[in-house]
mmCIF file with all atom_site columns, C-alpha atoms in Angstrom:
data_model
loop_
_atom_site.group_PDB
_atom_site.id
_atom_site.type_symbol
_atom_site.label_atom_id
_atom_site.label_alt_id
_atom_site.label_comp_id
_atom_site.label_asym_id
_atom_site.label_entity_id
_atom_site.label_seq_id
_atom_site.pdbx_PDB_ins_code
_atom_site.Cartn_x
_atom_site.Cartn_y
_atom_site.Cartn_z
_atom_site.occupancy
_atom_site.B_iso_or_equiv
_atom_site.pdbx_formal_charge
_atom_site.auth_seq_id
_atom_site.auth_comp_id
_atom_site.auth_asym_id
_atom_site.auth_atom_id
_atom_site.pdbx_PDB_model_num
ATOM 1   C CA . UNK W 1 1   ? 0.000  0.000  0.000   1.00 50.00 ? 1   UNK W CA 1
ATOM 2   C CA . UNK W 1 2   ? 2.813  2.446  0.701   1.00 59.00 ? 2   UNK W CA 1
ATOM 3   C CA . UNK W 1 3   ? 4.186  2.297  -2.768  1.00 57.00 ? 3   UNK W CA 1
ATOM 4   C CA . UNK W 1 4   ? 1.308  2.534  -4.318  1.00 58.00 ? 4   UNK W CA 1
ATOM 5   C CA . UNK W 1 5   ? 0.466  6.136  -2.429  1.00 55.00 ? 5   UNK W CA 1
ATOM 6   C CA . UNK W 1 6   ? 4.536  6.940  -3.468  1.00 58.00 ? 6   UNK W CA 1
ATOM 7   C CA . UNK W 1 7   ? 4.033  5.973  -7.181  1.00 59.00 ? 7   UNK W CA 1
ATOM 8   C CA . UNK W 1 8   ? 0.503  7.702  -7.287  1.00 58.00 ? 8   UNK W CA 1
ATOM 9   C CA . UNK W 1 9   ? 1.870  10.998 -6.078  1.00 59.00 ? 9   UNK W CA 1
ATOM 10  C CA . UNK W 1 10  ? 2.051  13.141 -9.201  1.00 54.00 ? 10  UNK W CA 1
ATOM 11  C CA . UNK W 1 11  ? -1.929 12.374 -9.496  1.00 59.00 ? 11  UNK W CA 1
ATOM 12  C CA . UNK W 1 12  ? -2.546 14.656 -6.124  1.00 59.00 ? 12  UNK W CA 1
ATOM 13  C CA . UNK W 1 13  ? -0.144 16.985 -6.074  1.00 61.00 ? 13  UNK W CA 1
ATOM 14  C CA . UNK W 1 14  ? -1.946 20.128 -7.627  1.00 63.00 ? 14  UNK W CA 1
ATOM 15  C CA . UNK W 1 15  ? -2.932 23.215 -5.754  1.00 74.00 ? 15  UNK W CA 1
ATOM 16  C CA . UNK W 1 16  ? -4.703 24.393 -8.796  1.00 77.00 ? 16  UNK W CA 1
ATOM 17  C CA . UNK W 1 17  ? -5.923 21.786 -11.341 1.00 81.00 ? 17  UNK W CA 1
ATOM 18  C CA . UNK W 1 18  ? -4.838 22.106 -14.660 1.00 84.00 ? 18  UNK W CA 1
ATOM 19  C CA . UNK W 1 19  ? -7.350 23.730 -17.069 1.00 85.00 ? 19  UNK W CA 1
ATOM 20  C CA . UNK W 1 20  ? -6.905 21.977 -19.568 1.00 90.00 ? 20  UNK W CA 1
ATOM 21  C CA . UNK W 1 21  ? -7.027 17.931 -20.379 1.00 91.00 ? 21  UNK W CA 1
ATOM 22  C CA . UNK W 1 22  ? -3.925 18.093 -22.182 1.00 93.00 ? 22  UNK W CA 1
ATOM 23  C CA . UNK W 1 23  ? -2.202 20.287 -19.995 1.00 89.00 ? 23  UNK W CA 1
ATOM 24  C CA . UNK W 1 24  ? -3.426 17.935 -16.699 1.00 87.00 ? 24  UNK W CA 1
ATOM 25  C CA . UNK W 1 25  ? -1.662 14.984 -19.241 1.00 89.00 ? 25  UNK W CA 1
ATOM 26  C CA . UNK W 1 26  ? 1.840  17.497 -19.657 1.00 89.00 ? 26  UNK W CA 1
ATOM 27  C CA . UNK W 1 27  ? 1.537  17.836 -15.915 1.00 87.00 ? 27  UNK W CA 1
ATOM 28  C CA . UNK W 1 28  ? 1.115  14.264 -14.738 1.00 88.00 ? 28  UNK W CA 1
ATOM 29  C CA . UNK W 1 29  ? 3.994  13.269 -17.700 1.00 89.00 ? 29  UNK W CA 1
ATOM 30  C CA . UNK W 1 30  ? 6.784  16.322 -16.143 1.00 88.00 ? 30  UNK W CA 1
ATOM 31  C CA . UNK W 1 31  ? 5.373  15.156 -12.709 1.00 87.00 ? 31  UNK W CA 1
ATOM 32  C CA . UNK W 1 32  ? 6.240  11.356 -13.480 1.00 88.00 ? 32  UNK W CA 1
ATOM 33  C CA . UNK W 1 33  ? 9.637  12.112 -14.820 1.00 89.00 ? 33  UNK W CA 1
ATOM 34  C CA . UNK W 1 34  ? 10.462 14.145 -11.784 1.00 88.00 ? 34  UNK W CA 1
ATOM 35  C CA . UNK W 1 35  ? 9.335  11.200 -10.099 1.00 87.00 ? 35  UNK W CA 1
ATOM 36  C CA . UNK W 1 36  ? 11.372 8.733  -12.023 1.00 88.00 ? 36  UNK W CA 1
ATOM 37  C CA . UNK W 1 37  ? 14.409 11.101 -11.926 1.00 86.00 ? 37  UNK W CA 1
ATOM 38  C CA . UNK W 1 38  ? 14.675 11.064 -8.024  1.00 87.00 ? 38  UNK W CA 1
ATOM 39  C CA . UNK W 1 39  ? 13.863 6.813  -8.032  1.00 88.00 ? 39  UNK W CA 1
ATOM 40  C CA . UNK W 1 40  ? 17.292 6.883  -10.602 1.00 86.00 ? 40  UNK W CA 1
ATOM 41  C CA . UNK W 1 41  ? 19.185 8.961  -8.532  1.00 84.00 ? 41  UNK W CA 1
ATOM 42  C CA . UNK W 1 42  ? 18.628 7.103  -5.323  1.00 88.00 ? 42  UNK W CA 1
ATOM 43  C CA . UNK W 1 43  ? 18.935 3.774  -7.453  1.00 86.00 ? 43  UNK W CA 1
ATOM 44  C CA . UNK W 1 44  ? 22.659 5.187  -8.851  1.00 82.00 ? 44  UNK W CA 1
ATOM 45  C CA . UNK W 1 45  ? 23.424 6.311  -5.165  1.00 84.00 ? 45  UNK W CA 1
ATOM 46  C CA . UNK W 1 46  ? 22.793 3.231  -4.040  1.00 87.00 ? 46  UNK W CA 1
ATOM 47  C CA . UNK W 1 47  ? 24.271 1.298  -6.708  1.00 80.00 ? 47  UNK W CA 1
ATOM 48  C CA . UNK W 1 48  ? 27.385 2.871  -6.314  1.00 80.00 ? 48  UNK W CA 1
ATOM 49  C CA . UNK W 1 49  ? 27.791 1.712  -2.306  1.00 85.00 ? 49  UNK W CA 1
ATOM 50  C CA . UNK W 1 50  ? 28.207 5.739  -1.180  1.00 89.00 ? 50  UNK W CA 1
ATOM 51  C CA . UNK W 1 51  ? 25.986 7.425  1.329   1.00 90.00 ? 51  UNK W CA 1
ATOM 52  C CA . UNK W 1 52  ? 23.870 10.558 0.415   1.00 90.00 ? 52  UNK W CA 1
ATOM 53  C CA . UNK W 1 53  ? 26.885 13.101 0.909   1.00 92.00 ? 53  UNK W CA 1
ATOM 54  C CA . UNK W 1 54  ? 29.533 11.065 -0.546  1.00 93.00 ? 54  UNK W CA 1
ATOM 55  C CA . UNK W 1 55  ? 28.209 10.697 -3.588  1.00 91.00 ? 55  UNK W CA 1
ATOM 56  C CA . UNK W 1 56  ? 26.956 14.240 -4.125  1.00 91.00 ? 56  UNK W CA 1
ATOM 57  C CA . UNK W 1 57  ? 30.539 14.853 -3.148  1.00 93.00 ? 57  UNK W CA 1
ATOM 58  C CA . UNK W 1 58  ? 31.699 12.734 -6.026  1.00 93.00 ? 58  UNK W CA 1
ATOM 59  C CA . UNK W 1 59  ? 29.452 14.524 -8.635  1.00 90.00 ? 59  UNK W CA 1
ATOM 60  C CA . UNK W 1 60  ? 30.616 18.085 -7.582  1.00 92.00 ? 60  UNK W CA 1
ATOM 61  C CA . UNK W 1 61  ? 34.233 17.038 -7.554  1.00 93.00 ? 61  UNK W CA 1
ATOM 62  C CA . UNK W 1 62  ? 33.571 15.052 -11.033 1.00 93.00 ? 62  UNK W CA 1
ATOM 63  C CA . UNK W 1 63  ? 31.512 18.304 -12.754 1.00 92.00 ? 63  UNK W CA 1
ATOM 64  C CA . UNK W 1 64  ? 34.410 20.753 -11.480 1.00 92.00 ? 64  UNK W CA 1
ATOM 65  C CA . UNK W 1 65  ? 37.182 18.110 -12.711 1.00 92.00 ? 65  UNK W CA 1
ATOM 66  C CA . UNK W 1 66  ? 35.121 17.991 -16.265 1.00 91.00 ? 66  UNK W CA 1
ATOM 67  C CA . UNK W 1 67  ? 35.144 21.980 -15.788 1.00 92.00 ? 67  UNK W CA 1
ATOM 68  C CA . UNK W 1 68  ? 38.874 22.695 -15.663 1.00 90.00 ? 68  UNK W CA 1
ATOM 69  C CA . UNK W 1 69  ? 38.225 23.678 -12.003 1.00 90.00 ? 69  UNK W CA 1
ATOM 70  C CA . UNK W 1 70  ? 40.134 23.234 -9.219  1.00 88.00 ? 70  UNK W CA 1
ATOM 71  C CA . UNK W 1 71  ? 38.267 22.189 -5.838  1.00 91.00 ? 71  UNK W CA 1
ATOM 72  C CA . UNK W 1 72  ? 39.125 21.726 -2.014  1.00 91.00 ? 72  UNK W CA 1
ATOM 73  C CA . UNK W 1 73  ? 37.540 20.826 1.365   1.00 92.00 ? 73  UNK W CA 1
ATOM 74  C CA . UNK W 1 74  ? 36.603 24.360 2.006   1.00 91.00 ? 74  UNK W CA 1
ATOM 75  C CA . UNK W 1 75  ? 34.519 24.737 -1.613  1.00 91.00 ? 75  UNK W CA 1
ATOM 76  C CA . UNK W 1 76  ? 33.207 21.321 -0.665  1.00 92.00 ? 76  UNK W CA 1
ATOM 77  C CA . UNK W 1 77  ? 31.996 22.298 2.469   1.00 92.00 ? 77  UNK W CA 1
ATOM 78  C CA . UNK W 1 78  ? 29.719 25.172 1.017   1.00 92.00 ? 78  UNK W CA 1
ATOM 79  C CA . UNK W 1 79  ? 28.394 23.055 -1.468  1.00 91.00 ? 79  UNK W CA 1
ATOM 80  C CA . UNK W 1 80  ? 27.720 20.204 0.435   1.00 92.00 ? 80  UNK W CA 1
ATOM 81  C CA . UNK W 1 81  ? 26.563 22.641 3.503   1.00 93.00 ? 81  UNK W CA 1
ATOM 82  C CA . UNK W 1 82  ? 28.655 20.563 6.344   1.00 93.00 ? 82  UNK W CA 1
ATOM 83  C CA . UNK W 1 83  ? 30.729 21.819 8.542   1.00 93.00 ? 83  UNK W CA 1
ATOM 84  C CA . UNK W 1 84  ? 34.901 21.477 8.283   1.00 91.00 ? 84  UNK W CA 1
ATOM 85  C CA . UNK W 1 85  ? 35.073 18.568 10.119  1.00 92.00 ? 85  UNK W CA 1
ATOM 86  C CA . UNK W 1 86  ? 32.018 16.736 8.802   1.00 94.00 ? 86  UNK W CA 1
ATOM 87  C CA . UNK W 1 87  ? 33.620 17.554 5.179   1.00 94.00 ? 87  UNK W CA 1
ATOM 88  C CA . UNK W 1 88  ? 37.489 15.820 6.659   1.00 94.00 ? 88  UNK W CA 1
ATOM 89  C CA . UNK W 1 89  ? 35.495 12.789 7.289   1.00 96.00 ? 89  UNK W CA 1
ATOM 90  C CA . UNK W 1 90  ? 34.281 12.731 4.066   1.00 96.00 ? 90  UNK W CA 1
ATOM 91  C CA . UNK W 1 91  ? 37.032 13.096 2.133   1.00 95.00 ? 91  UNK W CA 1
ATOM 92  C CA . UNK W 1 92  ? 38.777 11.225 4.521   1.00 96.00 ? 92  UNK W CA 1
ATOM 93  C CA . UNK W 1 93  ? 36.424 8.296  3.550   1.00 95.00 ? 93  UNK W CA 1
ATOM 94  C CA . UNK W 1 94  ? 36.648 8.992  0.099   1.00 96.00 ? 94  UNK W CA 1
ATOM 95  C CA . UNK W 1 95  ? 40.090 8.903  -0.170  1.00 96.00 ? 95  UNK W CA 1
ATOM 96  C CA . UNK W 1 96  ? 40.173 5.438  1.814   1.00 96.00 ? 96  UNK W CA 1
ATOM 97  C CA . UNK W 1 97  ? 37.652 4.612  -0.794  1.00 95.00 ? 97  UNK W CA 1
ATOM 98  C CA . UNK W 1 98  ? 40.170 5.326  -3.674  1.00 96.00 ? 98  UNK W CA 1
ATOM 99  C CA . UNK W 1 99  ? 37.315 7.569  -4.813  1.00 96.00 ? 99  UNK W CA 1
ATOM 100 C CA . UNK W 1 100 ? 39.487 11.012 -4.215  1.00 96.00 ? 100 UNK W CA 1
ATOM 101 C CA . UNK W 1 101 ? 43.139 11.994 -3.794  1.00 96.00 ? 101 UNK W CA 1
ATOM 102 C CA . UNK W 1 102 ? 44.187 14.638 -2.493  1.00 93.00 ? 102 UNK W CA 1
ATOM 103 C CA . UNK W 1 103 ? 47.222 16.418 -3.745  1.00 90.00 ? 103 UNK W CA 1
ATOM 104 C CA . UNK W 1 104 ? 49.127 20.174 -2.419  1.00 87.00 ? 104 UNK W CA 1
ATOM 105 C CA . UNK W 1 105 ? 47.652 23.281 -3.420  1.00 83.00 ? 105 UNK W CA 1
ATOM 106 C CA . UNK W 1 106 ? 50.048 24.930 -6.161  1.00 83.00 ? 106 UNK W CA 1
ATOM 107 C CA . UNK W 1 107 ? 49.924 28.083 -4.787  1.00 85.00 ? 107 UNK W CA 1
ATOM 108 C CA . UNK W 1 108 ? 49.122 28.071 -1.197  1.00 82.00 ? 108 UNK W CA 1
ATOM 109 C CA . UNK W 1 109 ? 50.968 25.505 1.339   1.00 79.00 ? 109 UNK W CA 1
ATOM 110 C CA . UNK W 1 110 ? 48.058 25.532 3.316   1.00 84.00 ? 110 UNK W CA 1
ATOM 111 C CA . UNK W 1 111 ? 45.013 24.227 0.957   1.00 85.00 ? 111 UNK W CA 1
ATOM 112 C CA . UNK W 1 112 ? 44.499 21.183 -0.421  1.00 90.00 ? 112 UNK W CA 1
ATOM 113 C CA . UNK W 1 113 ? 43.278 20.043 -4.043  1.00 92.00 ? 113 UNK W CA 1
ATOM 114 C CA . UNK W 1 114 ? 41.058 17.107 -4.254  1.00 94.00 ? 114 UNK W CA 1
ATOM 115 C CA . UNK W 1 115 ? 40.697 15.562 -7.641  1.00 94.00 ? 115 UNK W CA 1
ATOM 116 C CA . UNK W 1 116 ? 38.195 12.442 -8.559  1.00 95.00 ? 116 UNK W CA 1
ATOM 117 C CA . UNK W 1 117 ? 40.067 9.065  -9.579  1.00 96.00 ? 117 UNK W CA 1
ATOM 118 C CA . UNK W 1 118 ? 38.771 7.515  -12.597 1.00 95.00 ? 118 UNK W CA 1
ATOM 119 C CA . UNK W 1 119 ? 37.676 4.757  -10.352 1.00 94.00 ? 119 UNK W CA 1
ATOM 120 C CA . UNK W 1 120 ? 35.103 7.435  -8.744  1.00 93.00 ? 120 UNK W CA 1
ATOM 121 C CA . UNK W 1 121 ? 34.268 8.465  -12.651 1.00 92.00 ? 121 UNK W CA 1
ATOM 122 C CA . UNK W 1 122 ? 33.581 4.967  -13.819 1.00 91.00 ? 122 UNK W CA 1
ATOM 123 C CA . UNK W 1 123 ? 31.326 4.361  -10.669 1.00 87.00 ? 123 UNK W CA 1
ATOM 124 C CA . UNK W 1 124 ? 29.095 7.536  -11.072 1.00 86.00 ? 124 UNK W CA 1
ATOM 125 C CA . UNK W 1 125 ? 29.055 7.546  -15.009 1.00 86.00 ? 125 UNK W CA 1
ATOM 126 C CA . UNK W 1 126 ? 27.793 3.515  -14.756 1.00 84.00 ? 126 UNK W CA 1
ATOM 127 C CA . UNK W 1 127 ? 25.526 4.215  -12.212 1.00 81.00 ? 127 UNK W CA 1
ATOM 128 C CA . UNK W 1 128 ? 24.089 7.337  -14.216 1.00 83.00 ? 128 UNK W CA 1
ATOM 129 C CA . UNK W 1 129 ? 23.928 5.582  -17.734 1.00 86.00 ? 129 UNK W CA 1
ATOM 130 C CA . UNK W 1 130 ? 20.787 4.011  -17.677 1.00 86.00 ? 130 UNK W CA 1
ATOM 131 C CA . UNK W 1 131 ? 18.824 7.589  -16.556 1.00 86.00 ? 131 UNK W CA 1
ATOM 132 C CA . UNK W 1 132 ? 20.643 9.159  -19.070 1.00 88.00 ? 132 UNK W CA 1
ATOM 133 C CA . UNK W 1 133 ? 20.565 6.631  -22.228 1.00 93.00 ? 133 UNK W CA 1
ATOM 134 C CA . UNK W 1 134 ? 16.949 6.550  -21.721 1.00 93.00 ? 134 UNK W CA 1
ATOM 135 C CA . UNK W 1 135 ? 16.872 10.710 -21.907 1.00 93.00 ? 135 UNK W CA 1
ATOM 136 C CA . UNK W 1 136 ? 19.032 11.300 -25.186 1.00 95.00 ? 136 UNK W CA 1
ATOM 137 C CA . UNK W 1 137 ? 17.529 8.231  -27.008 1.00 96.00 ? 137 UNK W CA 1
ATOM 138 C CA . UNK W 1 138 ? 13.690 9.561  -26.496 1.00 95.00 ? 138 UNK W CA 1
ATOM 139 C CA . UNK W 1 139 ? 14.668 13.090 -27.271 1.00 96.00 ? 139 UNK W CA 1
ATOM 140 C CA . UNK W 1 140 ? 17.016 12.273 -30.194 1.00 97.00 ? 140 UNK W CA 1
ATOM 141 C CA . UNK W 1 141 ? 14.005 11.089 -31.692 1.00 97.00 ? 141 UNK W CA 1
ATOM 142 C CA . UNK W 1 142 ? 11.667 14.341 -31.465 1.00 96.00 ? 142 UNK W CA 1
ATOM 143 C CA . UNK W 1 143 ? 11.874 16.718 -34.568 1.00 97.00 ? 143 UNK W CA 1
ATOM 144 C CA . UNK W 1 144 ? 13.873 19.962 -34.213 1.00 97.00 ? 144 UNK W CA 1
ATOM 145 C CA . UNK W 1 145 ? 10.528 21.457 -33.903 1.00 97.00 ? 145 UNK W CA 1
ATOM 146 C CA . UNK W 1 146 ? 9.077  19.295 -30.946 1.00 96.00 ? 146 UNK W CA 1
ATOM 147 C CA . UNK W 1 147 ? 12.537 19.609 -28.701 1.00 96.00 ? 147 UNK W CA 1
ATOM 148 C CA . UNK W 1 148 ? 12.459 23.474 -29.236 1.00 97.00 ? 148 UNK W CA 1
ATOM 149 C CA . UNK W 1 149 ? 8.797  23.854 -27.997 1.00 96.00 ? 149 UNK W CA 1
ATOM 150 C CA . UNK W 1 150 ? 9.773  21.167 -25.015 1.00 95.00 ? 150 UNK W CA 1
ATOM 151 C CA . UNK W 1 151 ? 13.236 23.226 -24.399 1.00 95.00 ? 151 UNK W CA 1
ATOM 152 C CA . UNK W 1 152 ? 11.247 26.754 -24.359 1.00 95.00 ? 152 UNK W CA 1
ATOM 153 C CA . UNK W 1 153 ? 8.145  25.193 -21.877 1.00 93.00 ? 153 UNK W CA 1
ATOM 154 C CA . UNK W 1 154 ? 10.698 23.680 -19.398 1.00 92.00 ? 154 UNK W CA 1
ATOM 155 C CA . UNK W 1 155 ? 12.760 26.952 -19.377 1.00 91.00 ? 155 UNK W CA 1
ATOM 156 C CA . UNK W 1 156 ? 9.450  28.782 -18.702 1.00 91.00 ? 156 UNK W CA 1
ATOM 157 C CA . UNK W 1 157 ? 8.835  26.686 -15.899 1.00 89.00 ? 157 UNK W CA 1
ATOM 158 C CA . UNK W 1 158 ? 12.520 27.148 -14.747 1.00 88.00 ? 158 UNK W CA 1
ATOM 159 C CA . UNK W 1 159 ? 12.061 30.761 -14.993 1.00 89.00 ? 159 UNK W CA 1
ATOM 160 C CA . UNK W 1 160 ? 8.546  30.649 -13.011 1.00 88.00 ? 160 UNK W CA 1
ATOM 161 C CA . UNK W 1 161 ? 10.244 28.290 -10.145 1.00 86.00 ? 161 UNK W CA 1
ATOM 162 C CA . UNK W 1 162 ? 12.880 30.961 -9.771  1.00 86.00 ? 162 UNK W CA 1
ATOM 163 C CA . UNK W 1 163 ? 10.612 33.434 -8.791  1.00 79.00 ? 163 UNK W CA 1
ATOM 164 C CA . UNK W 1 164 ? 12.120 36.654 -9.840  1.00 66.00 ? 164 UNK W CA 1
ATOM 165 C CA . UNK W 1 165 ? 15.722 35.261 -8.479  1.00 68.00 ? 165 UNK W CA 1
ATOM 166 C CA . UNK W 1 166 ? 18.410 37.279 -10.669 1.00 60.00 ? 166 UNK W CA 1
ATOM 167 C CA . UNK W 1 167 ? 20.311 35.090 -12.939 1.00 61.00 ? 167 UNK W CA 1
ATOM 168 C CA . UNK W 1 168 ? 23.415 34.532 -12.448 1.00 60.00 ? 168 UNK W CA 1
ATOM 169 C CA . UNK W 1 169 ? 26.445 35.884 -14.709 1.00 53.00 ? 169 UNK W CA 1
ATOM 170 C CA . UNK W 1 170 ? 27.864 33.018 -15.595 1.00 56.00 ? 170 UNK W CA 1
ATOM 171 C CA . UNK W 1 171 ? 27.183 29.116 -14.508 1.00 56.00 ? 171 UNK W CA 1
ATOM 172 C CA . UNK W 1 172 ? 29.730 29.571 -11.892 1.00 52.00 ? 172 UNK W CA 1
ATOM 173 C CA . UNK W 1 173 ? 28.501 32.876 -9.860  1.00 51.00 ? 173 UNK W CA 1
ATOM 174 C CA . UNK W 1 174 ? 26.641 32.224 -7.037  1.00 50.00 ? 174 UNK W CA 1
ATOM 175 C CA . UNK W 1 175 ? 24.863 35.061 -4.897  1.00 50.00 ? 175 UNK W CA 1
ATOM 176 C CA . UNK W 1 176 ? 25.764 35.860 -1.491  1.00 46.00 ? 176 UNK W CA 1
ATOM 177 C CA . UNK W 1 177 ? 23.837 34.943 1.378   1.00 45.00 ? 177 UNK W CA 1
ATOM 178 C CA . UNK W 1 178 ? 23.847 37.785 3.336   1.00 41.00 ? 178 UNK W CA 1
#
């Protein structure tokens, strides 16, 4: 019974019904993926043997390393939103895990760099294949037409989620929190 209220969800979850048929149908269908999308992450997670912070650790670290950009404790910290010794234990794990190493900062005695192994890029790209494969191959298949409509209604959505938030810069500016 428990499951079947879980998987069901997306059929209660309106404050204001749709007022349309078809738009009640694009609804349930964005609702379902969202769904589906937080079953594959928790699937990969657990797949890959890390805990909830370990492997959002890994993605960061993998997405900055893919980037060109350098990373240590500190910037994982903020990201992660742990404290300094919560994010040692991490990495500390990780690095036990042969998941991160950690090498001297260039420039600064002090810091640390921590760079993904390819072991750690292996485990998160096998455990994120399926999700993905299943994304391209159904949109690879739309006309030109069909993905531009589907690109410009999801951005509107983005843009309505964001409530009035400015957008960032670039991908990499983040606003302060004061």
């Amino acid at each position: 019974m428990p499951l079947t209220v879980v998987r069901r969800e997306h059929v209660h979850l309106y404050a204001h019904e749709p007022r349309s048929e078809a738009a009640k149908t694009a609804v349930d269908a964005l609702l379902r993926l969202q769904h589906a999308e937080e079953q594959q992450i928790e699937s990969a997670r657990i797949e890959s043997g890390l805990s909830k912070n370990e492997s959002l650790a890994i993605r960061y670290m993998l997405q900055a390393h893919r980037d060109g950009r350098t990373m240590g404790p500190k910037d994982l910290a903020v990201m992660l939103t742990v404290s300094n010794a919560s994010v040692t234990k991490l990495v500390d794990a990780l690095v036990d895990k042969e998941l991160l190493v950690r090498t001297a900062h260039p420039t600064d005695r002090r810091a640390q760099v921590l760079e993904p192994t390819d072991l750690a890029a292996e485990k998160i790209d096998a455990s994120y294949a399926r999700f993905h494969e299943a994304v391209v191959g159904v949109l690879d298949h739309l006309s030109d037409a069909d993905n531009a409509v589907l690109a410009e209604s999801l951005t509107r959505i983005v843009d309505a989620l964001a409530d009035g938030e400015p957008t960032p810069v670039d991908e990499y500016t983040v606003a302060d929190q004061d």
